[in-house]
Amino acid sequence: MASSSSSNKKGICYLVGAGPGDLGLVTLRAKECIELADVIAYDYLVNKEVLAWAQPGVEIIYVGKQADQHTLTQDKINSLLIEKVKTGHTVTRLKGGDPYVFGRGGEEAEELEAAGCAWEVVHGISSTIAGPGYAGIPVTHRDHCSQLTIFTGHEDPTKEESSLDFAQLASTPGTRIMLMGVGRIGILAGKLVEHGAASDTPVALVRWATTPRQEVLTGTLATIADLVAARGFKPPAVCIIGGVVGLREKLCWFERRPLYGQRIVVTRTRQQAGDLSRQLRSLGADVFELPTIRTEPPRSMMEFGQLVQDCHKYEWILFTSPNGVEAFFDMFFKLYKDARDVGGAKFVCIGPGTEKKLKDYHLSAEFVPEKSVAESLVKELIAHVGSLENQSVLWVRPEDARDVIVTALTEHGAIVDEAIAYRTVPETEDPTGAHARFREEGADVLTFASSSAVENFFALNLPLPSGIKIASIGPVTTAALKVVGHKPHIEAKQHDIPGLAAAILKACGK
Ligand code: SAH
């Protein structure tokens, strides 16, 4: 649980830039501030996936402002931050991009300072730099410019005392970057031309830059307004004016990635989702995590502890999931200080993921069945060792595992003890709003890496968008899908996370 505030704990507010959208562009310090916060206030442009890094139970407040839709006024936001800091909270105020680039970060800092609150700023990668970059446009380039101007188009250019100096903006050399200008692009471009800018100056608009929803529109000062109207192009977008726009064709690496444009849902536990999400994101997919399960300690830690304590007495220790390996060694190292106390037991792992987890402890499996299903285990094990007669086996298992393993092992004369290492329970928290996102935006691919994730996902009764592809990690998960009336479109050949990512890439990649 998040540490609760107390009157003697000193509060602080971190004004944090959450970057332009790509989760990979969030700084390490920003992640730390999210992890240690007990209150998080976030804006419209912040990628909500960052909220998954928050401690369970923290207060998460949306204070976003969209052009015509103010949730909280700036004054109210300032008062909220001050009040939370004064009551001893660690507040992380998340803003899109960099907090000091048209983000009102400076104003909030002034208010916090004036109120005597502790505060710090954590800079972020601004959409003004990375946004163009992800569209293939470097903001400066030696062949094109040596000056960069950043300005806001939020100003109403028709009002008499505009603080934007159009004569100067029109004549200034180099790249000009405009934020918040989509709604007034026609008037703004017109003003620049009126003040002497060449009407064929290249212009690009990058919407939802650095995210998989990125859209790019290119034209010139003369054509851009009509193009925006024709396409129905909407904010938020960064506008780039200048010769560097021409580099886009050559340098647009982001949109070329193989899973670009695919929205993929990861249903693993919050702790385990990262691996699959990272692999899919690095292929260009728009990944969101919708954890349907989480693992909890077993009902009887004492019983589990006793079996782990006696583990050296067994001939075999059988692991059927990475979670089991982790729970086993967490307990083991509470009981023993020396890895050698594990004794002479040989390890059997079902699944390459389980074997890999064991390798993390610098231990190797004596045996891993070819097929990652319980049914194959006994047959292959007998082929490997000859007979199981009177062999003692400790099976490290989840509470809700299937009985096939025990039945088959005992039928062949093995003596099996079962150590219940963890329980899988439905995930009840949804800090990133993944359920709403799934309802509203749907997805292209829905992934499952375990049968319990399948059961709990379908128990949520979320509507499945038409055309969605279901991807399964292997035959056991596929069987669970069949029980709920679905046949996966994609099944991994290799039944682990890299195998699942590879199968999705093969089926959906360009
Ligand atoms: N502090 C932010 C800018 C805040 S002003 C930064 O440094 O990026 C809000 C404007 O930023 C939006 O209207 C839009 O012009 C731009 N913006 C921010 N994130 C964006 C994104 N991912 N894609 C396109 N424009 C973005």
Short mmCIF file of N, CA, C and O and ligand atoms in Angstrom, two decimals, residues 20 45 96-98 101-103 126-128 179-180 206-209 236-238, ligand 1:
data_model
loop_
_atom_site.label_atom_id
_atom_site.label_comp_id
_atom_site.label_asym_id
_atom_site.label_seq_id
_atom_site.Cartn_x
_atom_site.Cartn_y
_atom_site.Cartn_z
N PRO A 20 6.27 13.11 -24.48
CA PRO A 20 5.24 13.39 -25.48
C PRO A 20 4.23 12.28 -25.68
O PRO A 20 3.24 12.47 -26.37
N LEU A 45 -2.63 15.22 -21.87
CA LEU A 45 -1.65 14.71 -22.83
C LEU A 45 -0.72 13.64 -22.26
O LEU A 45 0.14 13.13 -22.96
N GLY A 96 2.25 16.76 -19.87
CA GLY A 96 2.74 16.26 -21.16
C GLY A 96 4.05 16.96 -21.51
O GLY A 96 4.26 18.12 -21.17
N GLY A 97 4.93 16.24 -22.20
CA GLY A 97 6.17 16.86 -22.68
C GLY A 97 7.06 17.31 -21.55
O GLY A 97 7.32 16.58 -20.59
N ASP A 98 7.52 18.54 -21.65
CA ASP A 98 8.34 19.15 -20.59
C ASP A 98 7.48 20.16 -19.84
O ASP A 98 6.74 20.93 -20.46
N VAL A 101 7.80 23.89 -20.95
CA VAL A 101 7.56 24.32 -22.34
C VAL A 101 6.05 24.41 -22.54
O VAL A 101 5.37 23.40 -22.66
N PHE A 102 5.53 25.60 -22.51
CA PHE A 102 4.09 25.85 -22.62
C PHE A 102 3.26 24.89 -21.78
O PHE A 102 2.20 24.45 -22.20
N GLY A 103 3.77 24.59 -20.60
CA GLY A 103 3.06 23.62 -19.78
C GLY A 103 2.58 24.21 -18.47
O GLY A 103 2.10 23.50 -17.60
N SER A 126 10.20 17.11 -24.71
CA SER A 126 9.11 17.93 -25.21
C SER A 126 8.60 17.43 -26.56
O SER A 126 9.38 16.99 -27.41
N SER A 127 7.29 17.58 -26.75
CA SER A 127 6.70 17.22 -28.05
C SER A 127 7.24 18.12 -29.16
O SER A 127 7.18 17.76 -30.33
N THR A 128 7.77 19.28 -28.78
CA THR A 128 8.29 20.19 -29.80
C THR A 128 9.52 19.62 -30.50
O THR A 128 9.83 19.98 -31.63
N LEU A 179 2.89 25.18 -31.23
CA LEU A 179 2.02 24.29 -30.45
C LEU A 179 0.63 24.90 -30.39
O LEU A 179 0.46 26.10 -30.54
N MET A 180 -0.34 24.07 -30.11
CA MET A 180 -1.71 24.51 -29.85
C MET A 180 -2.28 25.36 -30.98
O MET A 180 -3.01 26.32 -30.73
N VAL A 206 1.86 17.13 -36.88
CA VAL A 206 1.99 15.78 -36.34
C VAL A 206 1.05 15.65 -35.16
O VAL A 206 1.22 16.32 -34.14
N ARG A 207 0.05 14.81 -35.33
CA ARG A 207 -0.99 14.64 -34.30
C ARG A 207 -0.65 13.42 -33.44
O ARG A 207 -0.17 12.41 -33.95
N TRP A 208 -0.92 13.52 -32.16
CA TRP A 208 -0.60 12.44 -31.21
C TRP A 208 0.79 11.87 -31.49
O TRP A 208 0.98 10.66 -31.59
N ALA A 209 1.71 12.81 -31.63
CA ALA A 209 3.08 12.44 -32.00
C ALA A 209 3.69 11.47 -31.00
O ALA A 209 3.39 11.53 -29.80
N PRO A 236 -4.57 17.06 -30.59
CA PRO A 236 -3.37 17.87 -30.42
C PRO A 236 -2.34 17.58 -31.51
O PRO A 236 -2.16 16.43 -31.89
N ALA A 237 -1.70 18.64 -31.96
CA ALA A 237 -0.66 18.43 -32.96
C ALA A 237 0.45 19.47 -32.80
O ALA A 237 0.21 20.59 -32.34
N VAL A 238 1.63 19.05 -33.20
CA VAL A 238 2.76 19.96 -33.29
C VAL A 238 2.84 20.39 -34.75
O VAL A 238 2.70 19.56 -35.64
N1 SAH B 1 4.66 20.84 -22.30
C1 SAH B 1 4.28 20.27 -23.55
C2 SAH B 1 3.45 21.21 -24.38
C3 SAH B 1 2.15 21.56 -23.72
S1 SAH B 1 1.15 22.63 -24.68
C4 SAH B 1 5.54 19.80 -24.30
O1 SAH B 1 6.66 20.12 -23.92
O2 SAH B 1 5.37 19.05 -25.27
C5 SAH B 1 0.04 21.49 -25.42
C6 SAH B 1 0.35 21.34 -26.87
O3 SAH B 1 1.50 20.54 -27.03
C7 SAH B 1 -0.70 20.64 -27.68
O4 SAH B 1 -1.76 21.49 -28.05
C8 SAH B 1 0.09 20.21 -28.88
O5 SAH B 1 0.34 21.28 -29.74
C9 SAH B 1 1.42 19.85 -28.24
N2 SAH B 1 1.56 18.42 -27.93
C10 SAH B 1 1.90 17.86 -26.76
N3 SAH B 1 2.02 16.53 -26.87
C11 SAH B 1 1.75 16.24 -28.16
C12 SAH B 1 1.72 15.05 -28.91
N4 SAH B 1 1.98 13.87 -28.38
N5 SAH B 1 1.44 15.13 -30.22
C13 SAH B 1 1.18 16.31 -30.79
N6 SAH B 1 1.17 17.46 -30.14
C14 SAH B 1 1.47 17.43 -28.83
#
